[in-house]
Amino acid sequence: MDSADEELIAEAETAWRVGRAEAARRALDRAEGTTGRHTLPWLRIQALRGEIELRSGVPSDALAILTPPARQALNTHPAVALRMLLLAREAAFHCARQDAVDEVSALAAALPALAEPRLDALRGALQRYDTRPATAQRVAFRRGRIAGRQHMDTVADAAAGILELDDPDLLMAAGGMAFGIDRPALARQLRHRAATLARARGELGTLSTALDVLVPDHLSRAQYAHAQEHADEGRHLAERAGRDNTACSHLSYLTALAALRGDEDRARALGDSVLAAALPRRLLRPAGVVQYALGLMELAAGRLNEALTSFETLLGHTPQPGRPELAMTAAPDHIEAAVRAGHEDRVRDMAAAYIELADAAGTAEAGALAARCRALLGTEQGAETEFPRALQLHAEAERPFDHARTQLLYGEFLRRRRQRVPAREHLRAAERTFTHLGLPVWARRAAEELRAAGTTPRTRVAAEPLTPQERQIARAVAEGATNRQVAAKLFLSPRTVDYHLRKIFAKLGISSRAELIRNPPADPIQNS
């Protein structure tokens, strides 16, 4: 490789990682003008162009950039081909192109062994991660679409060998595969390592993407303060770095948080912004996250037909494209909305597919949700068995929101059967959890059920706590730091610090820095 080409490509790669997208594009344009086609420098240029398009443009265009050169590089430059195929797999997932998924799987199967053991472990994971569907139901409802527990374990073993990689992008790719085969703990390890490395190196563009893959894990485990912190930081970093699609994804998570907390005006406003940015580029995942979040918000408020409409969007029952893996995630909520609205017939087939696949996953959280769905759809006698089974499995999982939701539904079921004493036990537990998590609409619903069961709720919804990032800012300001000093320390802009400071003042009921210095916030119990 010519040294001038090498310097330009390295300059472009560095600029992209640290968050200077336009500088990266300019360096690529200069390098491509002096590079012969199908050489190693040209392949590296196409890999970076494809990644830039994936994070800031149209995922289907990223596929067109990445797939042909990946095919050409399989035998001559397999390490570059591996990176391209990982990006192409992600692009195919984001735009729901099953034909592209199949093509990536076929190309991955042809990748030869790599000399570097950790890269070869990643190659093995990609080859074993068969994303092609086994049945029509798996196309619609299975995230990883992996056939058989033994095969899943093989992929997980291969992915575990990748933990020592020092490349955040490759770690994120491995984390995505681990998550897709229902190995959330392994996915968490890989993704946290990616974020830690990116932050330590000052690669703020890469960090924005690493935070993007961390937030869903926080949301699933009801770690809402952490989710808020990472989504806020990730959005601001992505906007500064020119990673528009990553910023859109973070904005969809902020929509979900607002919807969970019952801030309907903010949720709808944020959701409109996400859909306006996402749909023209077929960014189906952030669009789907918004529809799911709004459906859950409608369900909490008792607007059941509106909830059904949002959930059915995920299945592609509207002009908007569907989002199959989110339809599976939302299936328990979709089923609850249909049952409560008296429309069980609209979800029977979907429920059967979901329950089959959730049972096959073999995890406590999936088993608990499958049991809850059977309780809702079955006979009263069946519910007497399935609700306790669901609660037993919830106790083994890390999903307090889902656990409380099942307690609420079981308490409602028992109250309707005039079993008021056990109903109160489950309803009180649900109300306590919702209150602790800062979910006032859900807490009010549990409180209403408690009153109907003949007792007065004992808890009330607390004021919204400071997020971890807000606590960092509040402590620094309380110690006398200026906005600019805080911004430099936390990799934020002074304007972002000012925005957070106004939120801190509102939450603490104060109006000035002097009051914050006199009364710094205490460290609360962490919600983690």
PDB file of N, CA and C in Angstrom, residues 428-496:
ATOM      1  N   ARG A 428     -50.457  -4.515  45.919  1.00  0.00           N
ATOM      2  CA  ARG A 428     -49.543  -3.665  46.692  1.00  0.00           C
ATOM      3  C   ARG A 428     -48.110  -3.801  46.176  1.00  0.00           C
ATOM      4  N   ALA A 429     -47.693  -5.048  45.908  1.00  0.00           N
ATOM      5  CA  ALA A 429     -46.334  -5.264  45.409  1.00  0.00           C
ATOM      6  C   ALA A 429     -46.137  -4.563  44.063  1.00  0.00           C
ATOM      7  N   ALA A 430     -47.154  -4.638  43.192  1.00  0.00           N
ATOM      8  CA  ALA A 430     -47.051  -3.968  41.895  1.00  0.00           C
ATOM      9  C   ALA A 430     -46.965  -2.464  42.076  1.00  0.00           C
ATOM     10  N   GLU A 431     -47.794  -1.899  42.944  1.00  0.00           N
ATOM     11  CA  GLU A 431     -47.782  -0.453  43.150  1.00  0.00           C
ATOM     12  C   GLU A 431     -46.442   0.011  43.700  1.00  0.00           C
ATOM     13  N   ARG A 432     -45.878  -0.757  44.638  1.00  0.00           N
ATOM     14  CA  ARG A 432     -44.570  -0.378  45.194  1.00  0.00           C
ATOM     15  C   ARG A 432     -43.503  -0.343  44.100  1.00  0.00           C
ATOM     16  N   THR A 433     -43.508  -1.360  43.242  1.00  0.00           N
ATOM     17  CA  THR A 433     -42.494  -1.413  42.189  1.00  0.00           C
ATOM     18  C   THR A 433     -42.666  -0.274  41.204  1.00  0.00           C
ATOM     19  N   PHE A 434     -43.891  -0.042  40.755  1.00  0.00           N
ATOM     20  CA  PHE A 434     -44.121   1.049  39.803  1.00  0.00           C
ATOM     21  C   PHE A 434     -43.707   2.395  40.405  1.00  0.00           C
ATOM     22  N   THR A 435     -44.011   2.590  41.680  1.00  0.00           N
ATOM     23  CA  THR A 435     -43.638   3.832  42.346  1.00  0.00           C
ATOM     24  C   THR A 435     -42.123   3.971  42.420  1.00  0.00           C
ATOM     25  N   HIS A 436     -41.446   2.905  42.811  1.00  0.00           N
ATOM     26  CA  HIS A 436     -39.981   2.916  42.902  1.00  0.00           C
ATOM     27  C   HIS A 436     -39.345   3.207  41.549  1.00  0.00           C
ATOM     28  N   LEU A 437     -39.946   2.681  40.466  1.00  0.00           N
ATOM     29  CA  LEU A 437     -39.388   2.876  39.135  1.00  0.00           C
ATOM     30  C   LEU A 437     -39.724   4.247  38.550  1.00  0.00           C
ATOM     31  N   GLY A 438     -40.587   5.017  39.227  1.00  0.00           N
ATOM     32  CA  GLY A 438     -40.957   6.329  38.727  1.00  0.00           C
ATOM     33  C   GLY A 438     -41.925   6.288  37.567  1.00  0.00           C
ATOM     34  N   LEU A 439     -42.913   5.358  37.625  1.00  0.00           N
ATOM     35  CA  LEU A 439     -43.896   5.178  36.557  1.00  0.00           C
ATOM     36  C   LEU A 439     -45.284   5.514  37.104  1.00  0.00           C
ATOM     37  N   PRO A 440     -45.644   6.797  37.134  1.00  0.00           N
ATOM     38  CA  PRO A 440     -46.864   7.213  37.835  1.00  0.00           C
ATOM     39  C   PRO A 440     -48.151   6.658  37.236  1.00  0.00           C
ATOM     40  N   VAL A 441     -48.235   6.526  35.923  1.00  0.00           N
ATOM     41  CA  VAL A 441     -49.480   6.034  35.321  1.00  0.00           C
ATOM     42  C   VAL A 441     -49.726   4.589  35.724  1.00  0.00           C
ATOM     43  N   TRP A 442     -48.688   3.784  35.671  1.00  0.00           N
ATOM     44  CA  TRP A 442     -48.839   2.387  36.087  1.00  0.00           C
ATOM     45  C   TRP A 442     -49.136   2.294  37.589  1.00  0.00           C
ATOM     46  N   ALA A 443     -48.480   3.149  38.388  1.00  0.00           N
ATOM     47  CA  ALA A 443     -48.737   3.135  39.834  1.00  0.00           C
ATOM     48  C   ALA A 443     -50.183   3.511  40.128  1.00  0.00           C
ATOM     49  N   ARG A 444     -50.715   4.485  39.389  1.00  0.00           N
ATOM     50  CA  ARG A 444     -52.115   4.878  39.603  1.00  0.00           C
ATOM     51  C   ARG A 444     -53.071   3.746  39.247  1.00  0.00           C
ATOM     52  N   ARG A 445     -52.735   3.011  38.189  1.00  0.00           N
ATOM     53  CA  ARG A 445     -53.605   1.886  37.821  1.00  0.00           C
ATOM     54  C   ARG A 445     -53.629   0.829  38.932  1.00  0.00           C
ATOM     55  N   ALA A 446     -52.466   0.536  39.500  1.00  0.00           N
ATOM     56  CA  ALA A 446     -52.429  -0.418  40.616  1.00  0.00           C
ATOM     57  C   ALA A 446     -53.182   0.131  41.817  1.00  0.00           C
ATOM     58  N   ALA A 447     -53.055   1.454  42.076  1.00  0.00           N
ATOM     59  CA  ALA A 447     -53.761   2.075  43.206  1.00  0.00           C
ATOM     60  C   ALA A 447     -55.276   1.991  43.018  1.00  0.00           C
ATOM     61  N   GLU A 448     -55.742   2.188  41.783  1.00  0.00           N
ATOM     62  CA  GLU A 448     -57.181   2.077  41.521  1.00  0.00           C
ATOM     63  C   GLU A 448     -57.677   0.664  41.784  1.00  0.00           C
ATOM     64  N   GLU A 449     -56.881  -0.323  41.400  1.00  0.00           N
ATOM     65  CA  GLU A 449     -57.272  -1.715  41.656  1.00  0.00           C
ATOM     66  C   GLU A 449     -57.291  -2.009  43.159  1.00  0.00           C
ATOM     67  N   LEU A 450     -56.340  -1.421  43.890  1.00  0.00           N
ATOM     68  CA  LEU A 450     -56.333  -1.610  45.342  1.00  0.00           C
ATOM     69  C   LEU A 450     -57.592  -1.036  45.979  1.00  0.00           C
ATOM     70  N   ARG A 451     -57.995   0.133  45.530  1.00  0.00           N
ATOM     71  CA  ARG A 451     -59.231   0.710  46.059  1.00  0.00           C
ATOM     72  C   ARG A 451     -60.426  -0.183  45.733  1.00  0.00           C
ATOM     73  N   ALA A 452     -60.452  -0.720  44.510  1.00  0.00           N
ATOM     74  CA  ALA A 452     -61.547  -1.611  44.137  1.00  0.00           C
ATOM     75  C   ALA A 452     -61.531  -2.890  44.962  1.00  0.00           C
ATOM     76  N   ALA A 453     -60.325  -3.257  45.451  1.00  0.00           N
ATOM     77  CA  ALA A 453     -60.209  -4.449  46.296  1.00  0.00           C
ATOM     78  C   ALA A 453     -60.477  -4.130  47.762  1.00  0.00           C
ATOM     79  N   GLY A 454     -60.848  -2.864  48.059  1.00  0.00           N
ATOM     80  CA  GLY A 454     -61.280  -2.511  49.400  1.00  0.00           C
ATOM     81  C   GLY A 454     -60.200  -2.041  50.331  1.00  0.00           C
ATOM     82  N   THR A 455     -59.106  -1.475  49.799  1.00  0.00           N
ATOM     83  CA  THR A 455     -58.046  -0.985  50.670  1.00  0.00           C
ATOM     84  C   THR A 455     -57.468   0.299  50.092  1.00  0.00           C
ATOM     85  N   THR A 456     -56.774   1.049  50.909  1.00  0.00           N
ATOM     86  CA  THR A 456     -56.179   2.319  50.488  1.00  0.00           C
ATOM     87  C   THR A 456     -54.714   2.098  50.143  1.00  0.00           C
ATOM     88  N   PRO A 457     -54.261   2.594  49.003  1.00  0.00           N
ATOM     89  CA  PRO A 457     -52.837   2.455  48.664  1.00  0.00           C
ATOM     90  C   PRO A 457     -51.951   3.077  49.724  1.00  0.00           C
ATOM     91  N   ARG A 458     -50.788   2.451  49.938  1.00  0.00           N
ATOM     92  CA  ARG A 458     -49.885   2.918  51.000  1.00  0.00           C
ATOM     93  C   ARG A 458     -48.740   3.767  50.486  1.00  0.00           C
ATOM     94  N   THR A 459     -48.555   3.815  49.185  1.00  0.00           N
ATOM     95  CA  THR A 459     -47.408   4.540  48.637  1.00  0.00           C
ATOM     96  C   THR A 459     -47.889   5.636  47.717  1.00  0.00           C
ATOM     97  N   ARG A 460     -46.995   6.547  47.409  1.00  0.00           N
ATOM     98  CA  ARG A 460     -47.310   7.580  46.427  1.00  0.00           C
ATOM     99  C   ARG A 460     -46.115   7.714  45.493  1.00  0.00           C
ATOM    100  N   VAL A 461     -46.375   8.225  44.312  1.00  0.00           N
ATOM    101  CA  VAL A 461     -45.313   8.352  43.318  1.00  0.00           C
ATOM    102  C   VAL A 461     -44.355   9.458  43.732  1.00  0.00           C
ATOM    103  N   ALA A 462     -43.088   9.140  43.787  1.00  0.00           N
ATOM    104  CA  ALA A 462     -42.081  10.129  44.189  1.00  0.00           C
ATOM    105  C   ALA A 462     -41.782  11.091  43.048  1.00  0.00           C
ATOM    106  N   ALA A 463     -41.206  12.226  43.424  1.00  0.00           N
ATOM    107  CA  ALA A 463     -40.769  13.170  42.401  1.00  0.00           C
ATOM    108  C   ALA A 463     -39.702  12.513  41.535  1.00  0.00           C
ATOM    109  N   GLU A 464     -39.587  12.972  40.291  1.00  0.00           N
ATOM    110  CA  GLU A 464     -38.631  12.364  39.373  1.00  0.00           C
ATOM    111  C   GLU A 464     -37.213  12.604  39.890  1.00  0.00           C
ATOM    112  N   PRO A 465     -36.409  11.543  40.026  1.00  0.00           N
ATOM    113  CA  PRO A 465     -35.055  11.715  40.562  1.00  0.00           C
ATOM    114  C   PRO A 465     -34.104  12.257  39.506  1.00  0.00           C
ATOM    115  N   LEU A 466     -32.956  12.737  39.965  1.00  0.00           N
ATOM    116  CA  LEU A 466     -31.902  13.115  39.032  1.00  0.00           C
ATOM    117  C   LEU A 466     -31.345  11.867  38.377  1.00  0.00           C
ATOM    118  N   THR A 467     -31.025  11.974  37.076  1.00  0.00           N
ATOM    119  CA  THR A 467     -30.348  10.879  36.391  1.00  0.00           C
ATOM    120  C   THR A 467     -28.888  10.854  36.851  1.00  0.00           C
ATOM    121  N   PRO A 468     -28.160   9.767  36.603  1.00  0.00           N
ATOM    122  CA  PRO A 468     -26.738   9.736  36.979  1.00  0.00           C
ATOM    123  C   PRO A 468     -25.943  10.890  36.358  1.00  0.00           C
ATOM    124  N   GLN A 469     -26.211  11.221  35.078  1.00  0.00           N
ATOM    125  CA  GLN A 469     -25.486  12.333  34.465  1.00  0.00           C
ATOM    126  C   GLN A 469     -25.842  13.658  35.129  1.00  0.00           C
ATOM    127  N   GLU A 470     -27.131  13.847  35.464  1.00  0.00           N
ATOM    128  CA  GLU A 470     -27.537  15.073  36.151  1.00  0.00           C
ATOM    129  C   GLU A 470     -26.872  15.173  37.517  1.00  0.00           C
ATOM    130  N   ARG A 471     -26.719  14.050  38.210  1.00  0.00           N
ATOM    131  CA  ARG A 471     -26.026  14.075  39.501  1.00  0.00           C
ATOM    132  C   ARG A 471     -24.568  14.488  39.329  1.00  0.00           C
ATOM    133  N   GLN A 472     -23.919  13.982  38.261  1.00  0.00           N
ATOM    134  CA  GLN A 472     -22.529  14.371  37.997  1.00  0.00           C
ATOM    135  C   GLN A 472     -22.431  15.886  37.794  1.00  0.00           C
ATOM    136  N   ILE A 473     -23.334  16.418  36.975  1.00  0.00           N
ATOM    137  CA  ILE A 473     -23.313  17.847  36.690  1.00  0.00           C
ATOM    138  C   ILE A 473     -23.611  18.643  37.961  1.00  0.00           C
ATOM    139  N   ALA A 474     -24.632  18.201  38.717  1.00  0.00           N
ATOM    140  CA  ALA A 474     -25.012  18.918  39.939  1.00  0.00           C
ATOM    141  C   ALA A 474     -23.860  18.943  40.938  1.00  0.00           C
ATOM    142  N   ARG A 475     -23.166  17.804  41.105  1.00  0.00           N
ATOM    143  CA  ARG A 475     -22.044  17.763  42.046  1.00  0.00           C
ATOM    144  C   ARG A 475     -20.934  18.720  41.610  1.00  0.00           C
ATOM    145  N   ALA A 476     -20.619  18.683  40.294  1.00  0.00           N
ATOM    146  CA  ALA A 476     -19.537  19.532  39.804  1.00  0.00           C
ATOM    147  C   ALA A 476     -19.877  21.016  39.987  1.00  0.00           C
ATOM    148  N   VAL A 477     -21.113  21.391  39.667  1.00  0.00           N
ATOM    149  CA  VAL A 477     -21.521  22.790  39.833  1.00  0.00           C
ATOM    150  C   VAL A 477     -21.536  23.162  41.309  1.00  0.00           C
ATOM    151  N   ALA A 478     -21.991  22.251  42.159  1.00  0.00           N
ATOM    152  CA  ALA A 478     -22.026  22.518  43.601  1.00  0.00           C
ATOM    153  C   ALA A 478     -20.622  22.726  44.161  1.00  0.00           C
ATOM    154  N   GLU A 479     -19.624  22.127  43.483  1.00  0.00           N
ATOM    155  CA  GLU A 479     -18.232  22.302  43.912  1.00  0.00           C
ATOM    156  C   GLU A 479     -17.590  23.538  43.293  1.00  0.00           C
ATOM    157  N   GLY A 480     -18.371  24.291  42.481  1.00  0.00           N
ATOM    158  CA  GLY A 480     -17.878  25.558  41.950  1.00  0.00           C
ATOM    159  C   GLY A 480     -17.457  25.545  40.499  1.00  0.00           C
ATOM    160  N   ALA A 481     -17.634  24.428  39.782  1.00  0.00           N
ATOM    161  CA  ALA A 481     -17.221  24.357  38.379  1.00  0.00           C
ATOM    162  C   ALA A 481     -18.142  25.199  37.497  1.00  0.00           C
ATOM    163  N   THR A 482     -17.577  25.789  36.455  1.00  0.00           N
ATOM    164  CA  THR A 482     -18.370  26.520  35.480  1.00  0.00           C
ATOM    165  C   THR A 482     -18.971  25.538  34.472  1.00  0.00           C
ATOM    166  N   ASN A 483     -19.947  26.017  33.691  1.00  0.00           N
ATOM    167  CA  ASN A 483     -20.539  25.155  32.669  1.00  0.00           C
ATOM    168  C   ASN A 483     -19.486  24.659  31.684  1.00  0.00           C
ATOM    169  N   ARG A 484     -18.557  25.521  31.307  1.00  0.00           N
ATOM    170  CA  ARG A 484     -17.524  25.126  30.350  1.00  0.00           C
ATOM    171  C   ARG A 484     -16.608  24.058  30.946  1.00  0.00           C
ATOM    172  N   GLN A 485     -16.284  24.181  32.225  1.00  0.00           N
ATOM    173  CA  GLN A 485     -15.438  23.170  32.870  1.00  0.00           C
ATOM    174  C   GLN A 485     -16.165  21.828  32.965  1.00  0.00           C
ATOM    175  N   VAL A 486     -17.450  21.874  33.299  1.00  0.00           N
ATOM    176  CA  VAL A 486     -18.232  20.633  33.364  1.00  0.00           C
ATOM    177  C   VAL A 486     -18.312  20.000  31.980  1.00  0.00           C
ATOM    178  N   ALA A 487     -18.528  20.823  30.954  1.00  0.00           N
ATOM    179  CA  ALA A 487     -18.640  20.315  29.580  1.00  0.00           C
ATOM    180  C   ALA A 487     -17.362  19.601  29.160  1.00  0.00           C
ATOM    181  N   ALA A 488     -16.211  20.194  29.455  1.00  0.00           N
ATOM    182  CA  ALA A 488     -14.939  19.579  29.078  1.00  0.00           C
ATOM    183  C   ALA A 488     -14.729  18.252  29.796  1.00  0.00           C
ATOM    184  N   LYS A 489     -15.129  18.181  31.058  1.00  0.00           N
ATOM    185  CA  LYS A 489     -14.933  16.959  31.840  1.00  0.00           C
ATOM    186  C   LYS A 489     -15.812  15.817  31.344  1.00  0.00           C
ATOM    187  N   LEU A 490     -17.053  16.129  30.905  1.00  0.00           N
ATOM    188  CA  LEU A 490     -18.025  15.089  30.550  1.00  0.00           C
ATOM    189  C   LEU A 490     -18.205  14.933  29.048  1.00  0.00           C
ATOM    190  N   PHE A 491     -17.352  15.560  28.236  1.00  0.00           N
ATOM    191  CA  PHE A 491     -17.452  15.491  26.772  1.00  0.00           C
ATOM    192  C   PHE A 491     -18.816  15.984  26.287  1.00  0.00           C
ATOM    193  N   LEU A 492     -19.307  17.075  26.856  1.00  0.00           N
ATOM    194  CA  LEU A 492     -20.563  17.678  26.449  1.00  0.00           C
ATOM    195  C   LEU A 492     -20.301  19.106  25.972  1.00  0.00           C
ATOM    196  N   SER A 493     -21.284  19.708  25.350  1.00  0.00           N
ATOM    197  CA  SER A 493     -21.162  21.120  24.995  1.00  0.00           C
ATOM    198  C   SER A 493     -21.653  21.972  26.166  1.00  0.00           C
ATOM    199  N   PRO A 494     -21.173  23.221  26.317  1.00  0.00           N
ATOM    200  CA  PRO A 494     -21.695  24.094  27.382  1.00  0.00           C
ATOM    201  C   PRO A 494     -23.203  24.280  27.276  1.00  0.00           C
ATOM    202  N   ARG A 495     -23.740  24.300  26.044  1.00  0.00           N
ATOM    203  CA  ARG A 495     -25.184  24.449  25.881  1.00  0.00           C
ATOM    204  C   ARG A 495     -25.924  23.236  26.463  1.00  0.00           C
ATOM    205  N   THR A 496     -25.355  22.038  26.266  1.00  0.00           N
ATOM    206  CA  THR A 496     -25.973  20.826  26.820  1.00  0.00           C
ATOM    207  C   THR A 496     -25.941  20.855  28.343  1.00  0.00           C
TER     208      THR A 496
END
